[in-house]
Amino acid sequence: MISAEFFNSSIERAMDVLSEEYSPKIKVVKDLSASAVFILALMALVSGLLIFFRYISRLI
């Protein structure tokens, strides 16, 4: 997860270097990289739930 966030930050900074003024194309690139991090976070959550489900179900 942390490495995905590093990639997202580096993509955002690279886009800022390319153009300091607003660009709809750069906004799309930034939004896509942020959504990729969000999807990876959801996948990590689902993986954690699948791995620890039997332990969590005992507590409930």
Tab-separated table of C-alpha atoms in Angstrom:
chain	number	residue	atom	x	y	z
A	1	MET	CA	0.000	0.000	0.000
A	2	ILE	CA	2.740	2.426	0.877
A	3	SER	CA	4.523	1.776	-2.403
A	4	ALA	CA	1.282	2.476	-4.304
A	5	GLU	CA	0.972	5.781	-2.489
A	6	PHE	CA	4.586	6.595	-3.379
A	7	PHE	CA	3.810	5.931	-7.044
A	8	ASN	CA	0.721	8.116	-6.806
A	9	SER	CA	2.685	10.968	-5.247
A	10	SER	CA	5.441	10.710	-7.827
A	11	ILE	CA	2.931	10.749	-10.688
A	12	GLU	CA	1.220	13.808	-9.224
A	13	ARG	CA	4.504	15.659	-8.802
A	14	ALA	CA	5.646	14.731	-12.301
A	15	MET	CA	2.419	16.131	-13.707
A	16	ASP	CA	2.914	19.326	-11.694
A	17	VAL	CA	6.377	19.713	-13.229
A	18	LEU	CA	4.992	19.285	-16.744
A	19	SER	CA	2.444	22.047	-16.341
A	20	GLU	CA	1.793	24.436	-13.490
A	21	GLU	CA	-1.475	25.673	-14.950
A	22	TYR	CA	-4.725	23.711	-14.890
A	23	SER	CA	-5.075	21.027	-17.530
A	24	PRO	CA	-8.033	18.634	-17.852
A	25	LYS	CA	-5.727	15.909	-19.202
A	26	ILE	CA	-3.411	16.164	-16.198
A	27	LYS	CA	-6.442	16.071	-13.905
A	28	VAL	CA	-7.483	12.771	-15.507
A	29	VAL	CA	-3.999	11.309	-14.958
A	30	LYS	CA	-4.008	12.386	-11.304
A	31	ASP	CA	-7.522	11.044	-10.757
A	32	LEU	CA	-6.622	7.701	-12.321
A	33	SER	CA	-3.532	7.305	-10.155
A	34	ALA	CA	-5.529	8.190	-7.035
A	35	SER	CA	-8.269	5.725	-7.965
A	36	ALA	CA	-5.664	2.996	-8.475
A	37	VAL	CA	-4.479	3.544	-4.895
A	38	PHE	CA	-8.092	3.391	-3.696
A	39	ILE	CA	-8.698	0.106	-5.523
A	40	LEU	CA	-5.515	-1.361	-4.033
A	41	ALA	CA	-6.685	-0.294	-0.572
A	42	LEU	CA	-10.004	-2.073	-1.127
A	43	MET	CA	-8.168	-5.178	-2.329
A	44	ALA	CA	-5.971	-5.109	0.773
A	45	LEU	CA	-9.066	-4.830	2.962
A	46	VAL	CA	-10.760	-7.779	1.246
A	47	SER	CA	-7.565	-9.844	1.465
A	48	GLY	CA	-7.248	-9.087	5.157
A	49	LEU	CA	-10.862	-10.032	5.780
A	50	LEU	CA	-10.457	-13.307	3.893
A	51	ILE	CA	-7.297	-14.195	5.795
A	52	PHE	CA	-8.598	-13.274	9.255
A	53	PHE	CA	-12.298	-14.110	8.790
A	54	ARG	CA	-12.310	-17.176	11.028
A	55	TYR	CA	-10.586	-15.254	13.831
A	56	ILE	CA	-12.893	-12.274	13.466
A	57	SER	CA	-15.988	-14.504	13.363
A	58	ARG	CA	-15.036	-16.051	16.714
A	59	LEU	CA	-15.009	-12.608	18.316
A	60	ILE	CA	-18.475	-11.725	17.070
